């Protein structure tokens, strides 16, 4: 009897985890939604509403319409930096759902500060949270299921994810369903950067079970902080990318959205118009993927 009850409990738990139900955080009263612009941010989602957020969870924003120059991002509830990088309308067919997958650090920030949709040129009708169906490692800076078994695929990660990268840290690639030959080719510094091919330079790569890793040098860490990187892979499914400090605490990536030192700075007024020499007012400052309100 106890065994049967235990089996039933496990079955119910399994079904519940597979069928994660979205939690509606906000819903527009109008089918046209509400406009999101530099001067009129979207609805504030409080920290209390984010109390159950975990790494691996997803924030879904239902978009009714957008224009060709639209930008959508999620800023932290205190306006001190971005929660998730910007999304642009390329290849979106309206209506659409824009999904922001949360790393553990992003989920922690949302639990503490909440978040606000921000940007320009979008009309949104709903914001939902989809609970995580799997456990995500605290060091994860990317997770998903990129199937590279039969063809080369690219995973492009921006510089803000590597704000704290330093020599001695490890980039760890979590794989599954590996074929007879797996080729990993990180491009440090993004396209045009330093190419590290596991076939040409096998001594740079360490394989332990399903984990393949490289140890950062000073030069590589500098380039990652400056421009990020692209992972090209063939022969496996890529499930996670982690930035790990051996023997230390979990690498902090709370600074997602931090300024890129080489990205140009742009200013806009609250109507979304570019301002060349801003002064005496409130403006929107954008540098790379970071967008903030400033008073000048």
Tab-separated table of N, CA and C in Angstrom, residues 76-240:
chain	number	residue	atom	x	y	z
A	76	UNK	N	15.725	46.247	-13.595
A	76	UNK	CA	15.511	45.919	-12.185
A	76	UNK	C	14.532	46.913	-11.566
A	77	UNK	N	13.832	46.462	-10.544
A	77	UNK	CA	12.797	47.278	-9.936
A	77	UNK	C	13.286	48.582	-9.340
A	78	UNK	N	14.582	48.685	-9.044
A	78	UNK	CA	15.114	49.940	-8.506
A	78	UNK	C	15.749	50.804	-9.594
A	79	UNK	N	15.582	50.396	-10.856
A	79	UNK	CA	16.124	51.111	-12.005
A	79	UNK	C	17.650	51.143	-12.029
A	80	UNK	N	18.292	50.309	-11.237
A	80	UNK	CA	19.751	50.312	-11.187
A	80	UNK	C	20.299	49.150	-12.022
A	81	UNK	N	20.155	49.264	-13.337
A	81	UNK	CA	20.674	48.223	-14.221
A	81	UNK	C	19.563	47.331	-14.754
A	82	UNK	N	19.918	46.517	-15.749
A	82	UNK	CA	18.947	45.656	-16.414
A	82	UNK	C	18.872	44.293	-15.748
A	83	UNK	N	17.663	43.745	-15.677
A	83	UNK	CA	17.501	42.371	-15.219
A	83	UNK	C	17.835	41.408	-16.343
A	84	UNK	N	17.356	41.686	-17.556
A	84	UNK	CA	17.605	40.845	-18.724
A	84	UNK	C	17.976	41.734	-19.909
A	85	UNK	N	18.877	41.264	-20.766
A	85	UNK	CA	19.295	42.065	-21.923
A	85	UNK	C	18.140	42.363	-22.871
A	86	UNK	N	18.361	43.345	-23.747
A	86	UNK	CA	17.323	43.799	-24.665
A	86	UNK	C	17.000	42.758	-25.722
A	87	UNK	N	15.731	42.787	-26.165
A	87	UNK	CA	15.257	41.951	-27.269
A	87	UNK	C	14.793	42.888	-28.377
A	88	UNK	N	15.172	42.580	-29.600
A	88	UNK	CA	14.805	43.395	-30.748
A	88	UNK	C	13.775	42.648	-31.587
A	89	UNK	N	12.983	43.358	-32.409
A	89	UNK	CA	11.835	42.719	-33.058
A	89	UNK	C	12.146	41.866	-34.269
A	90	UNK	N	13.420	41.652	-34.606
A	90	UNK	CA	13.773	40.855	-35.771
A	90	UNK	C	13.100	39.487	-35.713
A	91	UNK	N	12.482	39.109	-36.830
A	91	UNK	CA	11.876	37.781	-37.004
A	91	UNK	C	10.678	37.517	-36.095
A	92	UNK	N	10.116	38.556	-35.467
A	92	UNK	CA	8.925	38.368	-34.660
A	92	UNK	C	7.677	38.586	-35.515
A	93	UNK	N	6.738	37.644	-35.451
A	93	UNK	CA	5.460	37.784	-36.134
A	93	UNK	C	4.405	38.095	-35.084
A	94	UNK	N	3.720	39.221	-35.252
A	94	UNK	CA	2.758	39.667	-34.250
A	94	UNK	C	1.433	38.931	-34.379
A	95	UNK	N	0.736	38.651	-33.263
A	95	UNK	CA	1.219	38.823	-31.882
A	95	UNK	C	2.294	37.795	-31.566
A	96	UNK	N	3.130	38.089	-30.577
A	96	UNK	CA	4.258	37.219	-30.256
A	96	UNK	C	4.449	37.149	-28.750
A	97	UNK	N	5.184	36.137	-28.333
A	97	UNK	CA	5.571	36.007	-26.934
A	97	UNK	C	7.089	36.085	-26.845
A	98	UNK	N	7.572	37.078	-26.131
A	98	UNK	CA	9.013	37.239	-25.921
A	98	UNK	C	9.367	36.574	-24.594
A	99	UNK	N	10.323	35.653	-24.633
A	99	UNK	CA	10.677	34.874	-23.448
A	99	UNK	C	12.054	35.267	-22.943
A	100	UNK	N	12.137	35.538	-21.645
A	100	UNK	CA	13.410	35.821	-20.981
A	100	UNK	C	13.690	34.662	-20.018
A	101	UNK	N	14.693	33.845	-20.320
A	101	UNK	CA	15.069	32.735	-19.439
A	101	UNK	C	15.989	33.256	-18.348
A	102	UNK	N	15.688	32.924	-17.113
A	102	UNK	CA	16.393	33.501	-15.972
A	102	UNK	C	17.544	32.622	-15.503
A	103	UNK	N	18.704	33.229	-15.348
A	103	UNK	CA	19.794	32.558	-14.658
A	103	UNK	C	19.504	32.623	-13.152
A	104	UNK	N	20.193	31.829	-12.338
A	104	UNK	CA	19.984	31.929	-10.886
A	104	UNK	C	20.192	33.336	-10.346
A	105	UNK	N	21.185	34.060	-10.858
A	105	UNK	CA	21.442	35.415	-10.365
A	105	UNK	C	20.317	36.367	-10.756
A	106	UNK	N	19.781	36.223	-11.958
A	106	UNK	CA	18.668	37.072	-12.377
A	106	UNK	C	17.423	36.791	-11.543
A	107	UNK	N	17.167	35.517	-11.272
A	107	UNK	CA	16.009	35.159	-10.439
A	107	UNK	C	16.148	35.756	-9.046
A	108	UNK	N	17.352	35.714	-8.478
A	108	UNK	CA	17.596	36.287	-7.155
A	108	UNK	C	17.340	37.795	-7.171
A	109	UNK	N	17.809	38.466	-8.221
A	109	UNK	CA	17.597	39.908	-8.328
A	109	UNK	C	16.106	40.234	-8.403
A	110	UNK	N	15.345	39.439	-9.166
A	110	UNK	CA	13.903	39.675	-9.278
A	110	UNK	C	13.211	39.472	-7.932
A	111	UNK	N	13.637	38.450	-7.188
A	111	UNK	CA	13.041	38.209	-5.869
A	111	UNK	C	13.286	39.383	-4.922
A	112	UNK	N	14.424	40.049	-5.081
A	112	UNK	CA	14.786	41.140	-4.182
A	112	UNK	C	14.220	42.490	-4.621
A	113	UNK	N	14.121	42.702	-5.950
A	113	UNK	CA	13.802	44.040	-6.448
A	113	UNK	C	12.578	44.100	-7.353
A	114	UNK	N	12.089	42.956	-7.825
A	114	UNK	CA	11.062	42.985	-8.847
A	114	UNK	C	11.657	43.434	-10.172
A	115	UNK	N	10.786	43.786	-11.146
A	115	UNK	CA	11.299	44.235	-12.438
A	115	UNK	C	10.234	45.055	-13.163
A	116	UNK	N	10.680	45.750	-14.224
A	116	UNK	CA	9.793	46.612	-15.003
A	116	UNK	C	10.123	46.435	-16.487
A	117	UNK	N	9.139	46.130	-17.348
A	117	UNK	CA	9.393	46.141	-18.799
A	117	UNK	C	9.710	47.567	-19.235
A	118	UNK	N	10.659	47.697	-20.144
A	118	UNK	CA	11.163	49.008	-20.501
A	118	UNK	C	11.598	48.953	-21.956
A	119	UNK	N	11.736	50.109	-22.598
A	119	UNK	CA	12.197	50.126	-23.974
A	119	UNK	C	11.416	51.114	-24.802
A	120	UNK	N	11.119	50.734	-26.048
A	120	UNK	CA	10.376	51.618	-26.923
A	120	UNK	C	9.734	50.831	-28.055
A	121	UNK	N	8.550	51.272	-28.472
A	121	UNK	CA	7.942	50.727	-29.680
A	121	UNK	C	7.155	49.449	-29.531
A	122	UNK	N	6.878	48.997	-28.301
A	122	UNK	CA	6.121	47.768	-28.085
A	122	UNK	C	4.771	48.075	-27.447
A	123	UNK	N	3.779	47.258	-27.760
A	123	UNK	CA	2.534	47.193	-27.008
A	123	UNK	C	2.439	45.809	-26.398
A	124	UNK	N	2.317	45.727	-25.068
A	124	UNK	CA	2.271	44.442	-24.392
A	124	UNK	C	0.918	44.250	-23.709
A	125	UNK	N	0.481	42.980	-23.634
A	125	UNK	CA	-0.837	42.696	-23.072
A	125	UNK	C	-0.785	41.827	-21.826
A	126	UNK	N	0.316	41.112	-21.615
A	126	UNK	CA	0.373	40.220	-20.455
A	126	UNK	C	1.825	39.917	-20.107
A	127	UNK	N	2.085	39.710	-18.805
A	127	UNK	CA	3.390	39.267	-18.324
A	127	UNK	C	3.161	38.047	-17.444
A	128	UNK	N	3.854	36.969	-17.744
A	128	UNK	CA	3.672	35.720	-16.997
A	128	UNK	C	5.022	35.166	-16.578
A	129	UNK	N	4.978	34.295	-15.591
A	129	UNK	CA	6.178	33.573	-15.158
A	129	UNK	C	5.919	32.082	-15.303
A	130	UNK	N	6.838	31.387	-15.944
A	130	UNK	CA	6.749	29.939	-16.104
A	130	UNK	C	7.785	29.299	-15.187
A	131	UNK	N	7.370	28.562	-14.164
A	131	UNK	CA	8.324	27.951	-13.229
A	131	UNK	C	9.301	27.003	-13.944
A	132	UNK	N	10.463	26.864	-13.361
A	132	UNK	CA	11.485	25.987	-13.932
A	132	UNK	C	11.069	24.523	-13.823
A	133	UNK	N	11.311	23.769	-14.885
A	133	UNK	CA	11.024	22.342	-14.887
A	133	UNK	C	12.256	21.527	-14.508
A	134	UNK	N	13.424	22.162	-14.531
A	134	UNK	CA	14.667	21.466	-14.192
A	134	UNK	C	15.507	22.363	-13.289
A	135	UNK	N	16.427	21.761	-12.578
A	135	UNK	CA	17.328	22.513	-11.699
A	135	UNK	C	18.480	23.068	-12.512
A	136	UNK	N	18.753	24.343	-12.341
A	136	UNK	CA	19.831	25.003	-13.057
A	136	UNK	C	20.984	25.262	-12.105
A	137	UNK	N	22.191	24.942	-12.535
A	137	UNK	CA	23.363	25.138	-11.694
A	137	UNK	C	23.538	26.608	-11.344
A	138	UNK	N	23.930	26.915	-10.099
A	138	UNK	CA	24.099	28.321	-9.695
A	138	UNK	C	25.107	29.085	-10.540
A	139	UNK	N	26.052	28.386	-11.168
A	139	UNK	CA	27.054	29.051	-11.993
A	139	UNK	C	26.620	29.247	-13.439
A	140	UNK	N	25.433	28.799	-13.799
A	140	UNK	CA	24.996	28.856	-15.192
A	140	UNK	C	24.838	30.287	-15.676
A	141	UNK	N	25.385	30.589	-16.845
A	141	UNK	CA	25.161	31.875	-17.494
A	141	UNK	C	24.347	31.692	-18.769
A	142	UNK	N	24.143	30.441	-19.170
A	142	UNK	CA	23.243	30.117	-20.281
A	142	UNK	C	22.750	28.703	-20.063
A	143	UNK	N	21.499	28.445	-20.392
A	143	UNK	CA	20.982	27.081	-20.331
A	143	UNK	C	19.904	26.924	-21.394
A	144	UNK	N	19.698	25.718	-21.820
A	144	UNK	CA	18.717	25.450	-22.859
A	144	UNK	C	18.910	24.049	-23.388
A	145	UNK	N	18.743	23.875	-24.688
A	145	UNK	CA	18.981	22.589	-25.336
A	145	UNK	C	19.283	22.857	-26.796
A	146	UNK	N	20.536	23.199	-27.069
A	146	UNK	CA	20.965	23.496	-28.429
A	146	UNK	C	21.488	22.207	-29.067
A	147	UNK	N	20.732	21.673	-30.025
A	147	UNK	CA	21.057	20.387	-30.643
A	147	UNK	C	22.083	20.590	-31.752
A	148	UNK	N	23.330	20.232	-31.452
A	148	UNK	CA	24.435	20.389	-32.408
A	148	UNK	C	24.920	19.029	-32.913
A	149	UNK	N	24.085	18.002	-32.782
A	149	UNK	CA	24.543	16.649	-33.112
A	149	UNK	C	24.857	16.467	-34.593
A	150	UNK	N	24.074	17.072	-35.467
A	150	UNK	CA	24.254	16.821	-36.902
A	150	UNK	C	24.725	18.036	-37.681
A	151	UNK	N	24.724	19.211	-37.050
A	151	UNK	CA	25.189	20.409	-37.740
A	151	UNK	C	25.731	21.418	-36.738
A	152	UNK	N	26.609	22.295	-37.244
A	152	UNK	CA	27.166	23.335	-36.390
A	152	UNK	C	26.068	24.293	-35.935
A	153	UNK	N	26.083	24.630	-34.654
A	153	UNK	CA	25.184	25.639	-34.105
A	153	UNK	C	26.009	26.654	-33.315
A	154	UNK	N	25.469	27.852	-33.192
A	154	UNK	CA	26.151	28.932	-32.476
A	154	UNK	C	25.354	29.353	-31.247
A	155	UNK	N	26.049	29.604	-30.150
A	155	UNK	CA	25.452	30.200	-28.956
A	155	UNK	C	26.240	31.469	-28.666
A	156	UNK	N	25.575	32.610	-28.777
A	156	UNK	CA	26.231	33.918	-28.679
A	156	UNK	C	25.916	34.530	-27.317
A	157	UNK	N	26.940	34.790	-26.509
A	157	UNK	CA	26.757	35.364	-25.173
A	157	UNK	C	27.429	36.739	-25.103
A	158	UNK	N	26.694	37.732	-24.578
A	158	UNK	CA	27.178	39.108	-24.580
A	158	UNK	C	28.139	39.377	-23.432
A	159	UNK	N	28.892	40.462	-23.573
A	159	UNK	CA	29.934	40.816	-22.613
A	159	UNK	C	29.446	40.970	-21.177
A	160	UNK	N	28.243	41.554	-20.925
A	160	UNK	CA	27.832	41.747	-19.523
A	160	UNK	C	27.785	40.467	-18.710
A	161	UNK	N	27.584	39.314	-19.350
A	161	UNK	CA	27.574	38.047	-18.626
A	161	UNK	C	28.940	37.709	-18.036
A	162	UNK	N	29.974	38.351	-18.534
A	162	UNK	CA	31.340	38.036	-18.105
A	162	UNK	C	31.970	39.190	-17.332
A	163	UNK	N	31.137	40.018	-16.710
A	163	UNK	CA	31.641	41.206	-16.015
A	163	UNK	C	32.666	40.866	-14.953
A	164	UNK	N	32.563	39.675	-14.334
A	164	UNK	CA	33.480	39.294	-13.254
A	164	UNK	C	34.487	38.233	-13.669
A	165	UNK	N	34.569	37.929	-14.971
A	165	UNK	CA	35.494	36.885	-15.435
A	165	UNK	C	36.940	37.285	-15.166
A	166	UNK	N	37.749	36.304	-14.759
A	166	UNK	CA	39.164	36.569	-14.479
A	166	UNK	C	39.985	35.325	-14.786
A	167	UNK	N	41.283	35.518	-14.880
A	167	UNK	CA	42.185	34.407	-15.155
A	167	UNK	C	42.029	33.328	-14.084
A	168	UNK	N	42.006	32.075	-14.525
A	168	UNK	CA	41.842	30.955	-13.608
A	168	UNK	C	40.411	30.443	-13.537
A	169	UNK	N	39.424	31.297	-13.911
A	169	UNK	CA	38.044	30.831	-13.984
A	169	UNK	C	37.911	29.820	-15.117
A	170	UNK	N	36.855	29.032	-15.047
A	170	UNK	CA	36.619	28.020	-16.079
A	170	UNK	C	35.304	28.285	-16.794
A	171	UNK	N	35.349	28.170	-18.120
A	171	UNK	CA	34.124	28.085	-18.905
A	171	UNK	C	33.805	26.605	-19.050
A	172	UNK	N	32.647	26.204	-18.554
A	172	UNK	CA	32.272	24.791	-18.543
A	172	UNK	C	31.056	24.603	-19.449
A	173	UNK	N	31.163	23.658	-20.375
A	173	UNK	CA	30.085	23.355	-21.312
A	173	UNK	C	29.488	22.003	-20.931
A	174	UNK	N	28.200	22.002	-20.600
A	174	UNK	CA	27.510	20.782	-20.177
A	174	UNK	C	26.840	20.175	-21.403
A	175	UNK	N	27.217	18.945	-21.748
A	175	UNK	CA	26.731	18.312	-22.970
A	175	UNK	C	25.899	17.068	-22.657
A	176	UNK	N	25.200	16.583	-23.658
A	176	UNK	CA	24.488	15.311	-23.571
A	176	UNK	C	24.330	14.761	-24.986
A	177	UNK	N	23.898	13.498	-25.092
A	177	UNK	CA	23.666	12.861	-26.405
A	177	UNK	C	24.854	13.062	-27.334
A	178	UNK	N	26.014	12.773	-26.819
A	178	UNK	CA	27.230	13.011	-27.584
A	178	UNK	C	27.466	11.922	-28.607
A	179	UNK	N	27.928	12.331	-29.782
A	179	UNK	CA	28.283	11.404	-30.834
A	179	UNK	C	29.719	10.938	-30.682
A	180	UNK	N	30.234	10.204	-31.687
A	180	UNK	CA	31.606	9.684	-31.601
A	180	UNK	C	32.670	10.776	-31.598
A	181	UNK	N	32.360	11.935	-32.207
A	181	UNK	CA	33.301	13.057	-32.200
A	181	UNK	C	32.563	14.338	-31.846
A	182	UNK	N	33.043	15.007	-30.812
A	182	UNK	CA	32.473	16.286	-30.390
A	182	UNK	C	33.520	17.368	-30.635
A	183	UNK	N	33.129	18.405	-31.344
A	183	UNK	CA	34.042	19.513	-31.621
A	183	UNK	C	33.490	20.771	-30.953
A	184	UNK	N	34.284	21.357	-30.080
A	184	UNK	CA	33.922	22.611	-29.419
A	184	UNK	C	34.831	23.711	-29.956
A	185	UNK	N	34.229	24.835	-30.311
A	185	UNK	CA	35.022	25.940	-30.852
A	185	UNK	C	34.546	27.264	-30.269
A	186	UNK	N	35.001	27.601	-29.060
A	186	UNK	CA	34.701	28.936	-28.516
A	186	UNK	C	35.471	30.006	-29.294
A	187	UNK	N	34.793	31.109	-29.576
A	187	UNK	CA	35.444	32.270	-30.184
A	187	UNK	C	35.486	33.352	-29.107
A	188	UNK	N	36.639	33.494	-28.471
A	188	UNK	CA	36.795	34.423	-27.352
A	188	UNK	C	36.877	35.851	-27.875
A	189	UNK	N	35.978	36.709	-27.410
A	189	UNK	CA	35.925	38.068	-27.928
A	189	UNK	C	34.912	38.205	-29.043
A	190	UNK	N	34.026	37.193	-29.183
A	190	UNK	CA	32.968	37.196	-30.180
A	190	UNK	C	33.548	37.110	-31.592
A	191	UNK	N	32.689	37.303	-32.607
A	191	UNK	CA	33.112	37.101	-33.997
A	191	UNK	C	34.357	37.923	-34.311
A	192	UNK	N	35.338	37.257	-34.911
A	192	UNK	CA	36.602	37.915	-35.210
A	192	UNK	C	37.606	37.824	-34.080
A	193	UNK	N	37.230	37.159	-32.980
A	193	UNK	CA	38.123	37.043	-31.830
A	193	UNK	C	39.043	35.831	-31.919
A	194	UNK	N	39.478	35.353	-30.766
A	194	UNK	CA	40.419	34.234	-30.694
A	194	UNK	C	39.650	32.925	-30.814
A	195	UNK	N	39.977	32.118	-31.824
A	195	UNK	CA	39.286	30.854	-32.067
A	195	UNK	C	40.035	29.721	-31.370
A	196	UNK	N	39.331	28.993	-30.520
A	196	UNK	CA	39.902	27.844	-29.823
A	196	UNK	C	39.159	26.590	-30.286
A	197	UNK	N	39.812	25.791	-31.107
A	197	UNK	CA	39.178	24.590	-31.658
A	197	UNK	C	39.690	23.359	-30.922
A	198	UNK	N	38.775	22.524	-30.429
A	198	UNK	CA	39.165	21.372	-29.613
A	198	UNK	C	39.911	20.303	-30.403
A	199	UNK	N	39.793	20.322	-31.724
A	199	UNK	CA	40.544	19.371	-32.556
A	199	UNK	C	41.958	19.886	-32.781
A	200	UNK	N	42.081	21.179	-33.075
A	200	UNK	CA	43.398	21.763	-33.338
A	200	UNK	C	44.206	21.965	-32.055
A	201	UNK	N	43.515	22.273	-30.927
A	201	UNK	CA	44.204	22.562	-29.666
A	201	UNK	C	43.577	21.758	-28.525
A	202	UNK	N	43.673	20.439	-28.585
A	202	UNK	CA	43.004	19.603	-27.562
A	202	UNK	C	43.553	19.833	-26.161
A	203	UNK	N	44.796	20.315	-26.064
A	203	UNK	CA	45.403	20.511	-24.743
A	203	UNK	C	44.704	21.619	-23.944
A	204	UNK	N	43.925	22.466	-24.610
A	204	UNK	CA	43.226	23.554	-23.919
A	204	UNK	C	41.916	23.102	-23.289
A	205	UNK	N	41.457	21.904	-23.663
A	205	UNK	CA	40.137	21.437	-23.246
A	205	UNK	C	40.258	20.260	-22.290
A	206	UNK	N	39.472	20.295	-21.230
A	206	UNK	CA	39.413	19.199	-20.254
A	206	UNK	C	38.028	18.575	-20.306
A	207	UNK	N	37.984	17.247	-20.437
A	207	UNK	CA	36.706	16.539	-20.508
A	207	UNK	C	36.547	15.646	-19.285
A	208	UNK	N	35.456	15.829	-18.570
A	208	UNK	CA	35.114	14.997	-17.415
A	208	UNK	C	33.655	14.590	-17.551
A	209	UNK	N	33.433	13.378	-18.031
A	209	UNK	CA	32.060	12.927	-18.259
A	209	UNK	C	31.404	13.776	-19.326
A	210	UNK	N	30.276	14.401	-18.984
A	210	UNK	CA	29.560	15.250	-19.930
A	210	UNK	C	30.014	16.701	-19.881
A	211	UNK	N	31.049	17.008	-19.079
A	211	UNK	CA	31.535	18.375	-18.936
A	211	UNK	C	32.807	18.581	-19.752
A	212	UNK	N	32.817	19.640	-20.530
A	212	UNK	CA	34.009	20.043	-21.278
A	212	UNK	C	34.330	21.464	-20.852
A	213	UNK	N	35.589	21.724	-20.487
A	213	UNK	CA	35.912	23.046	-19.945
A	213	UNK	C	37.217	23.582	-20.491
A	214	UNK	N	37.371	24.903	-20.415
A	214	UNK	CA	38.639	25.575	-20.687
A	214	UNK	C	38.909	26.525	-19.522
A	215	UNK	N	40.179	26.747	-19.223
A	215	UNK	CA	40.578	27.646	-18.141
A	215	UNK	C	41.028	28.975	-18.733
A	216	UNK	N	40.474	30.065	-18.237
A	216	UNK	CA	40.723	31.378	-18.811
A	216	UNK	C	42.121	31.897	-18.490
A	217	UNK	N	42.741	32.496	-19.476
A	217	UNK	CA	43.958	33.268	-19.270
A	217	UNK	C	43.567	34.725	-19.043
A	218	UNK	N	44.542	35.555	-18.678
A	218	UNK	CA	44.259	36.986	-18.514
A	218	UNK	C	43.725	37.589	-19.811
A	219	UNK	N	44.348	37.223	-20.933
A	219	UNK	CA	43.933	37.778	-22.221
A	219	UNK	C	42.504	37.377	-22.558
A	220	UNK	N	42.169	36.103	-22.337
A	220	UNK	CA	40.820	35.636	-22.657
A	220	UNK	C	39.781	36.300	-21.754
A	221	UNK	N	40.101	36.421	-20.464
A	221	UNK	CA	39.164	37.059	-19.538
A	221	UNK	C	38.909	38.514	-19.934
A	222	UNK	N	39.963	39.214	-20.352
A	222	UNK	CA	39.814	40.606	-20.784
A	222	UNK	C	38.875	40.702	-21.984
A	223	UNK	N	39.065	39.809	-22.943
A	223	UNK	CA	38.239	39.843	-24.150
A	223	UNK	C	36.786	39.466	-23.865
A	224	UNK	N	36.590	38.527	-22.933
A	224	UNK	CA	35.228	38.155	-22.568
A	224	UNK	C	34.497	39.327	-21.914
A	225	UNK	N	35.183	40.017	-21.009
A	225	UNK	CA	34.570	41.172	-20.353
A	225	UNK	C	34.273	42.282	-21.359
A	226	UNK	N	35.102	42.367	-22.387
A	226	UNK	CA	34.968	43.443	-23.367
A	226	UNK	C	33.901	43.147	-24.423
A	227	UNK	N	33.893	41.883	-24.943
A	227	UNK	CA	33.043	41.594	-26.101
A	227	UNK	C	32.238	40.308	-26.003
A	228	UNK	N	32.392	39.536	-24.919
A	228	UNK	CA	31.666	38.280	-24.825
A	228	UNK	C	32.273	37.207	-25.705
A	229	UNK	N	31.472	36.201	-26.073
A	229	UNK	CA	32.017	35.149	-26.924
A	229	UNK	C	30.902	34.394	-27.648
A	230	UNK	N	31.321	33.606	-28.628
A	230	UNK	CA	30.413	32.723	-29.358
A	230	UNK	C	30.922	31.302	-29.199
A	231	UNK	N	30.028	30.384	-28.831
A	231	UNK	CA	30.378	28.972	-28.825
A	231	UNK	C	29.821	28.336	-30.084
A	232	UNK	N	30.708	27.750	-30.894
A	232	UNK	CA	30.307	26.925	-32.022
A	232	UNK	C	30.551	25.473	-31.630
A	233	UNK	N	29.591	24.608	-31.893
A	233	UNK	CA	29.723	23.219	-31.453
A	233	UNK	C	29.137	22.273	-32.491
A	234	UNK	N	29.655	21.034	-32.473
A	234	UNK	CA	29.182	19.983	-33.371
A	234	UNK	C	29.329	18.643	-32.665
A	235	UNK	N	28.295	17.816	-32.749
A	235	UNK	CA	28.406	16.447	-32.254
A	235	UNK	C	27.787	16.191	-30.897
A	236	UNK	N	27.044	17.137	-30.343
A	236	UNK	CA	26.440	16.948	-29.023
A	236	UNK	C	25.298	17.939	-28.843
A	237	UNK	N	24.516	17.731	-27.798
A	237	UNK	CA	23.525	18.706	-27.364
A	237	UNK	C	24.157	19.530	-26.245
A	238	UNK	N	24.083	20.861	-26.350
A	238	UNK	CA	24.619	21.739	-25.315
A	238	UNK	C	23.471	22.145	-24.396
A	239	UNK	N	23.602	21.844	-23.101
A	239	UNK	CA	22.535	22.101	-22.135
A	239	UNK	C	22.790	23.299	-21.229
A	240	UNK	N	24.044	23.552	-20.903
A	240	UNK	CA	24.384	24.685	-20.036
A	240	UNK	C	25.773	25.186	-20.375
